[in-house]
Amino acid sequence: MGIELPLDAVRRQIAAGIDMIVHLGRLRDKSRKVLEIVEIAGYKDGEIQLNPLYQFQETGEKGGKVLGEFVCVGELMHKEKLLQQGV
């Protein structure tokens, strides 16, 4: 757009425009899994603050496949949009 924005302003816009991040990854057995779900908690001291909600935790391996479970590690901080939708 021809406008140079400071890095701080760009980070603030990202923090304001994204609610959650779903991290997909490839494990050593070549399978793809959801590894983590985090909530964008805000912007503070030049950093985007993340609130982890769920994480994949490995429990072992069987037949060359990585075993594990999706574990809740935090609670949703910003529930306003869900409440507005009746959830």
mmCIF file of N, CA and C in Angstrom:
data_model
loop_
_atom_site.group_PDB
_atom_site.id
_atom_site.type_symbol
_atom_site.label_atom_id
_atom_site.label_comp_id
_atom_site.label_asym_id
_atom_site.label_seq_id
_atom_site.Cartn_x
_atom_site.Cartn_y
_atom_site.Cartn_z
ATOM 1 N N MET A 1 0.816 -1.186 0.000
ATOM 2 C CA MET A 1 0.000 0.000 0.000
ATOM 3 C C MET A 1 0.864 1.254 0.000
ATOM 4 N N GLY A 2 2.154 1.110 0.071
ATOM 5 C CA GLY A 2 3.031 2.246 0.029
ATOM 6 C C GLY A 2 3.232 2.941 1.360
ATOM 7 N N ILE A 3 2.667 2.371 2.415
ATOM 8 C CA ILE A 3 2.802 2.971 3.741
ATOM 9 C C ILE A 3 3.719 2.092 4.576
ATOM 10 N N GLU A 4 4.713 2.699 5.178
ATOM 11 C CA GLU A 4 5.602 1.937 6.054
ATOM 12 C C GLU A 4 5.071 2.009 7.477
ATOM 13 N N LEU A 5 4.760 0.851 8.034
ATOM 14 C CA LEU A 5 4.262 0.782 9.402
ATOM 15 C C LEU A 5 5.372 0.293 10.321
ATOM 16 N N PRO A 6 5.449 0.839 11.509
ATOM 17 C CA PRO A 6 6.428 0.323 12.466
ATOM 18 C C PRO A 6 6.096 -1.122 12.847
ATOM 19 N N LEU A 7 7.125 -1.887 13.180
ATOM 20 C CA LEU A 7 6.943 -3.289 13.545
ATOM 21 C C LEU A 7 5.975 -3.442 14.713
ATOM 22 N N ASP A 8 6.045 -2.540 15.664
ATOM 23 C CA ASP A 8 5.152 -2.581 16.820
ATOM 24 C C ASP A 8 3.691 -2.482 16.381
ATOM 25 N N ALA A 9 3.399 -1.611 15.427
ATOM 26 C CA ALA A 9 2.024 -1.448 14.943
ATOM 27 C C ALA A 9 1.541 -2.703 14.219
ATOM 28 N N VAL A 10 2.417 -3.334 13.460
ATOM 29 C CA VAL A 10 2.058 -4.568 12.751
ATOM 30 C C VAL A 10 1.749 -5.679 13.756
ATOM 31 N N ARG A 11 2.583 -5.806 14.779
ATOM 32 C CA ARG A 11 2.349 -6.834 15.808
ATOM 33 C C ARG A 11 1.038 -6.596 16.538
ATOM 34 N N ARG A 12 0.718 -5.338 16.832
ATOM 35 C CA ARG A 12 -0.551 -5.016 17.488
ATOM 36 C C ARG A 12 -1.742 -5.405 16.607
ATOM 37 N N GLN A 13 -1.626 -5.167 15.309
ATOM 38 C CA GLN A 13 -2.700 -5.530 14.383
ATOM 39 C C GLN A 13 -2.873 -7.041 14.314
ATOM 40 N N ILE A 14 -1.783 -7.773 14.310
ATOM 41 C CA ILE A 14 -1.863 -9.232 14.295
ATOM 42 C C ILE A 14 -2.538 -9.728 15.567
ATOM 43 N N ALA A 15 -2.125 -9.204 16.708
ATOM 44 C CA ALA A 15 -2.702 -9.626 17.988
ATOM 45 C C ALA A 15 -4.191 -9.293 18.055
ATOM 46 N N ALA A 16 -4.602 -8.199 17.454
ATOM 47 C CA ALA A 16 -6.009 -7.803 17.472
ATOM 48 C C ALA A 16 -6.840 -8.573 16.453
ATOM 49 N N GLY A 17 -6.207 -9.037 15.378
ATOM 50 C CA GLY A 17 -6.953 -9.657 14.286
ATOM 51 C C GLY A 17 -7.050 -11.173 14.344
ATOM 52 N N ILE A 18 -6.260 -11.828 15.175
ATOM 53 C CA ILE A 18 -6.263 -13.292 15.252
ATOM 54 C C ILE A 18 -6.687 -13.699 16.646
ATOM 55 N N ASP A 19 -7.633 -14.639 16.715
ATOM 56 C CA ASP A 19 -8.124 -15.104 18.009
ATOM 57 C C ASP A 19 -7.384 -16.351 18.484
ATOM 58 N N MET A 20 -7.167 -17.303 17.581
ATOM 59 C CA MET A 20 -6.534 -18.578 17.949
ATOM 60 C C MET A 20 -5.579 -19.023 16.861
ATOM 61 N N ILE A 21 -4.605 -19.842 17.279
ATOM 62 C CA ILE A 21 -3.663 -20.452 16.342
ATOM 63 C C ILE A 21 -3.712 -21.955 16.558
ATOM 64 N N VAL A 22 -3.872 -22.697 15.464
ATOM 65 C CA VAL A 22 -3.833 -24.161 15.500
ATOM 66 C C VAL A 22 -2.522 -24.573 14.843
ATOM 67 N N HIS A 23 -1.657 -25.233 15.631
ATOM 68 C CA HIS A 23 -0.331 -25.636 15.161
ATOM 69 C C HIS A 23 -0.388 -27.090 14.704
ATOM 70 N N LEU A 24 -0.212 -27.300 13.405
ATOM 71 C CA LEU A 24 -0.147 -28.645 12.838
ATOM 72 C C LEU A 24 1.311 -28.976 12.595
ATOM 73 N N GLY A 25 1.669 -30.228 12.809
ATOM 74 C CA GLY A 25 3.052 -30.620 12.600
ATOM 75 C C GLY A 25 3.173 -32.064 12.157
ATOM 76 N N ARG A 26 4.361 -32.391 11.666
ATOM 77 C CA ARG A 26 4.648 -33.753 11.234
ATOM 78 C C ARG A 26 5.519 -34.407 12.296
ATOM 79 N N LEU A 27 5.097 -35.574 12.742
ATOM 80 C CA LEU A 27 5.852 -36.307 13.757
ATOM 81 C C LEU A 27 6.916 -37.168 13.094
ATOM 82 N N ARG A 28 7.753 -37.779 13.907
ATOM 83 C CA ARG A 28 8.865 -38.574 13.356
ATOM 84 C C ARG A 28 8.399 -39.808 12.596
ATOM 85 N N ASP A 29 7.139 -40.244 12.805
ATOM 86 C CA ASP A 29 6.608 -41.376 12.042
ATOM 87 C C ASP A 29 5.960 -40.918 10.737
ATOM 88 N N LYS A 30 6.156 -39.657 10.385
ATOM 89 C CA LYS A 30 5.659 -39.015 9.161
ATOM 90 C C LYS A 30 4.159 -38.715 9.196
ATOM 91 N N SER A 31 3.497 -38.935 10.322
ATOM 92 C CA SER A 31 2.079 -38.587 10.432
ATOM 93 C C SER A 31 1.944 -37.109 10.785
ATOM 94 N N ARG A 32 0.822 -36.543 10.387
ATOM 95 C CA ARG A 32 0.533 -35.149 10.726
ATOM 96 C C ARG A 32 -0.497 -35.124 11.841
ATOM 97 N N LYS A 33 -0.273 -34.241 12.794
ATOM 98 C CA LYS A 33 -1.189 -34.132 13.926
ATOM 99 C C LYS A 33 -1.322 -32.674 14.324
ATOM 100 N N VAL A 34 -2.447 -32.367 14.990
ATOM 101 C CA VAL A 34 -2.587 -31.080 15.646
ATOM 102 C C VAL A 34 -1.715 -31.166 16.897
ATOM 103 N N LEU A 35 -0.724 -30.309 17.003
ATOM 104 C CA LEU A 35 0.209 -30.365 18.121
ATOM 105 C C LEU A 35 -0.171 -29.412 19.253
ATOM 106 N N GLU A 36 -0.818 -28.298 18.895
ATOM 107 C CA GLU A 36 -1.131 -27.317 19.922
ATOM 108 C C GLU A 36 -2.211 -26.364 19.423
ATOM 109 N N ILE A 37 -3.063 -25.924 20.337
ATOM 110 C CA ILE A 37 -4.031 -24.867 20.077
ATOM 111 C C ILE A 37 -3.790 -23.794 21.124
ATOM 112 N N VAL A 38 -3.542 -22.566 20.664
ATOM 113 C CA VAL A 38 -3.286 -21.461 21.585
ATOM 114 C C VAL A 38 -4.234 -20.300 21.280
ATOM 115 N N GLU A 39 -4.537 -19.549 22.304
ATOM 116 C CA GLU A 39 -5.345 -18.345 22.188
ATOM 117 C C GLU A 39 -4.406 -17.142 22.195
ATOM 118 N N ILE A 40 -4.702 -16.158 21.368
ATOM 119 C CA ILE A 40 -3.949 -14.912 21.415
ATOM 120 C C ILE A 40 -4.511 -14.118 22.593
ATOM 121 N N ALA A 41 -3.697 -13.927 23.610
ATOM 122 C CA ALA A 41 -4.155 -13.291 24.845
ATOM 123 C C ALA A 41 -4.041 -11.771 24.801
ATOM 124 N N GLY A 42 -3.249 -11.251 23.886
ATOM 125 C CA GLY A 42 -3.083 -9.809 23.783
ATOM 126 C C GLY A 42 -1.678 -9.444 23.365
ATOM 127 N N TYR A 43 -1.355 -8.180 23.583
ATOM 128 C CA TYR A 43 -0.052 -7.645 23.197
ATOM 129 C C TYR A 43 0.503 -6.867 24.386
ATOM 130 N N LYS A 44 1.724 -7.208 24.804
ATOM 131 C CA LYS A 44 2.309 -6.566 25.977
ATOM 132 C C LYS A 44 3.828 -6.506 25.832
ATOM 133 N N ASP A 45 4.398 -5.382 26.129
ATOM 134 C CA ASP A 45 5.855 -5.181 26.124
ATOM 135 C C ASP A 45 6.514 -5.619 24.814
ATOM 136 N N GLY A 46 5.881 -5.309 23.688
ATOM 137 C CA GLY A 46 6.454 -5.623 22.385
ATOM 138 C C GLY A 46 6.310 -7.069 21.951
ATOM 139 N N GLU A 47 5.541 -7.875 22.683
ATOM 140 C CA GLU A 47 5.379 -9.293 22.360
ATOM 141 C C GLU A 47 3.901 -9.667 22.296
ATOM 142 N N ILE A 48 3.564 -10.551 21.373
ATOM 143 C CA ILE A 48 2.217 -11.112 21.314
ATOM 144 C C ILE A 48 2.142 -12.196 22.390
ATOM 145 N N GLN A 49 1.178 -12.070 23.292
ATOM 146 C CA GLN A 49 1.023 -13.003 24.408
ATOM 147 C C GLN A 49 0.154 -14.185 23.977
ATOM 148 N N LEU A 50 0.596 -15.397 24.255
ATOM 149 C CA LEU A 50 -0.130 -16.617 23.904
ATOM 150 C C LEU A 50 -0.606 -17.325 25.163
ATOM 151 N N ASN A 51 -1.793 -17.891 25.080
ATOM 152 C CA ASN A 51 -2.357 -18.675 26.171
ATOM 153 C C ASN A 51 -2.584 -20.093 25.647
ATOM 154 N N PRO A 52 -1.711 -21.051 25.961
ATOM 155 C CA PRO A 52 -1.901 -22.427 25.477
ATOM 156 C C PRO A 52 -3.184 -23.035 26.036
ATOM 157 N N LEU A 53 -3.960 -23.681 25.150
ATOM 158 C CA LEU A 53 -5.210 -24.319 25.562
ATOM 159 C C LEU A 53 -5.111 -25.842 25.525
ATOM 160 N N TYR A 54 -4.592 -26.371 24.432
ATOM 161 C CA TYR A 54 -4.458 -27.826 24.259
ATOM 162 C C TYR A 54 -3.099 -28.135 23.663
ATOM 163 N N GLN A 55 -2.516 -29.274 24.073
ATOM 164 C CA GLN A 55 -1.240 -29.725 23.524
ATOM 165 C C GLN A 55 -1.278 -31.235 23.327
ATOM 166 N N PHE A 56 -0.614 -31.695 22.262
ATOM 167 C CA PHE A 56 -0.450 -33.127 22.032
ATOM 168 C C PHE A 56 0.728 -33.592 22.865
ATOM 169 N N GLN A 57 0.510 -34.616 23.681
ATOM 170 C CA GLN A 57 1.584 -35.175 24.500
ATOM 171 C C GLN A 57 1.784 -36.635 24.118
ATOM 172 N N GLU A 58 3.008 -36.951 23.729
ATOM 173 C CA GLU A 58 3.332 -38.321 23.340
ATOM 174 C C GLU A 58 3.312 -39.233 24.554
ATOM 175 N N THR A 59 2.764 -40.442 24.347
ATOM 176 C CA THR A 59 2.730 -41.433 25.423
ATOM 177 C C THR A 59 3.566 -42.655 25.092
ATOM 178 N N GLY A 60 4.035 -42.741 23.868
ATOM 179 C CA GLY A 60 4.843 -43.893 23.495
ATOM 180 C C GLY A 60 4.829 -44.116 21.995
ATOM 181 N N GLU A 61 5.175 -45.349 21.635
ATOM 182 C CA GLU A 61 5.244 -45.716 20.227
ATOM 183 C C GLU A 61 4.831 -47.174 20.099
ATOM 184 N N LYS A 62 4.074 -47.499 19.054
ATOM 185 C CA LYS A 62 3.639 -48.872 18.833
ATOM 186 C C LYS A 62 3.616 -49.140 17.340
ATOM 187 N N GLY A 63 4.357 -50.134 16.930
ATOM 188 C CA GLY A 63 4.396 -50.490 15.512
ATOM 189 C C GLY A 63 4.909 -49.371 14.622
ATOM 190 N N GLY A 64 5.799 -48.566 15.148
ATOM 191 C CA GLY A 64 6.351 -47.471 14.354
ATOM 192 C C GLY A 64 5.486 -46.220 14.350
ATOM 193 N N LYS A 65 4.353 -46.249 15.021
ATOM 194 C CA LYS A 65 3.453 -45.097 15.078
ATOM 195 C C LYS A 65 3.577 -44.397 16.427
ATOM 196 N N VAL A 66 3.587 -43.104 16.397
ATOM 197 C CA VAL A 66 3.649 -42.311 17.624
ATOM 198 C C VAL A 66 2.267 -42.311 18.265
ATOM 199 N N LEU A 67 2.221 -42.651 19.542
ATOM 200 C CA LEU A 67 0.976 -42.630 20.292
ATOM 201 C C LEU A 67 0.964 -41.415 21.201
ATOM 202 N N GLY A 68 -0.220 -40.916 21.477
ATOM 203 C CA GLY A 68 -0.320 -39.775 22.366
ATOM 204 C C GLY A 68 -1.755 -39.343 22.534
ATOM 205 N N GLU A 69 -1.901 -38.285 23.296
ATOM 206 C CA GLU A 69 -3.243 -37.769 23.557
ATOM 207 C C GLU A 69 -3.214 -36.253 23.544
ATOM 208 N N PHE A 70 -4.365 -35.679 23.287
ATOM 209 C CA PHE A 70 -4.543 -34.244 23.270
ATOM 210 C C PHE A 70 -4.995 -33.832 24.666
ATOM 211 N N VAL A 71 -4.217 -33.000 25.346
ATOM 212 C CA VAL A 71 -4.451 -32.673 26.745
ATOM 213 C C VAL A 71 -4.785 -31.185 26.895
ATOM 214 N N CYS A 72 -5.788 -30.900 27.707
ATOM 215 C CA CYS A 72 -6.150 -29.523 28.030
ATOM 216 C C CYS A 72 -5.127 -28.984 29.023
ATOM 217 N N VAL A 73 -4.475 -27.862 28.677
ATOM 218 C CA VAL A 73 -3.442 -27.304 29.549
ATOM 219 C C VAL A 73 -3.780 -25.896 30.028
ATOM 220 N N GLY A 74 -4.895 -25.362 29.584
ATOM 221 C CA GLY A 74 -5.268 -24.013 29.982
ATOM 222 C C GLY A 74 -6.740 -23.768 29.735
ATOM 223 N N GLU A 75 -7.190 -22.598 30.162
ATOM 224 C CA GLU A 75 -8.598 -22.237 30.010
ATOM 225 C C GLU A 75 -8.711 -21.012 29.120
ATOM 226 N N LEU A 76 -9.742 -20.991 28.301
ATOM 227 C CA LEU A 76 -10.006 -19.882 27.402
ATOM 228 C C LEU A 76 -10.209 -18.599 28.202
ATOM 229 N N MET A 77 -9.451 -17.559 27.868
ATOM 230 C CA MET A 77 -9.536 -16.289 28.592
ATOM 231 C C MET A 77 -10.627 -15.379 28.029
ATOM 232 N N HIS A 78 -10.680 -15.292 26.709
ATOM 233 C CA HIS A 78 -11.612 -14.374 26.045
ATOM 234 C C HIS A 78 -12.808 -15.159 25.504
ATOM 235 N N LYS A 79 -13.880 -15.189 26.278
ATOM 236 C CA LYS A 79 -15.064 -15.973 25.930
ATOM 237 C C LYS A 79 -16.181 -15.119 25.334
ATOM 238 N N GLU A 80 -15.944 -13.838 25.160
ATOM 239 C CA GLU A 80 -16.991 -12.925 24.742
ATOM 240 C C GLU A 80 -17.630 -13.314 23.403
ATOM 241 N N LYS A 81 -16.812 -13.661 22.413
ATOM 242 C CA LYS A 81 -17.349 -14.001 21.090
ATOM 243 C C LYS A 81 -18.182 -15.266 21.147
ATOM 244 N N LEU A 82 -17.771 -16.237 21.947
ATOM 245 C CA LEU A 82 -18.559 -17.467 22.103
ATOM 246 C C LEU A 82 -19.904 -17.168 22.760
ATOM 247 N N LEU A 83 -19.885 -16.351 23.785
ATOM 248 C CA LEU A 83 -21.113 -16.002 24.484
ATOM 249 C C LEU A 83 -22.071 -15.231 23.582
ATOM 250 N N GLN A 84 -21.550 -14.376 22.727
ATOM 251 C CA GLN A 84 -22.376 -13.623 21.789
ATOM 252 C C GLN A 84 -23.068 -14.537 20.783
ATOM 253 N N GLN A 85 -22.425 -15.664 20.469
ATOM 254 C CA GLN A 85 -22.989 -16.630 19.531
ATOM 255 C C GLN A 85 -23.871 -17.663 20.208
ATOM 256 N N GLY A 86 -24.000 -17.580 21.508
ATOM 257 C CA GLY A 86 -24.862 -18.502 22.231
ATOM 258 C C GLY A 86 -24.221 -19.827 22.576
ATOM 259 N N VAL A 87 -22.895 -19.888 22.491
ATOM 260 C CA VAL A 87 -22.185 -21.132 22.804
ATOM 261 C C VAL A 87 -21.880 -21.183 24.273
#
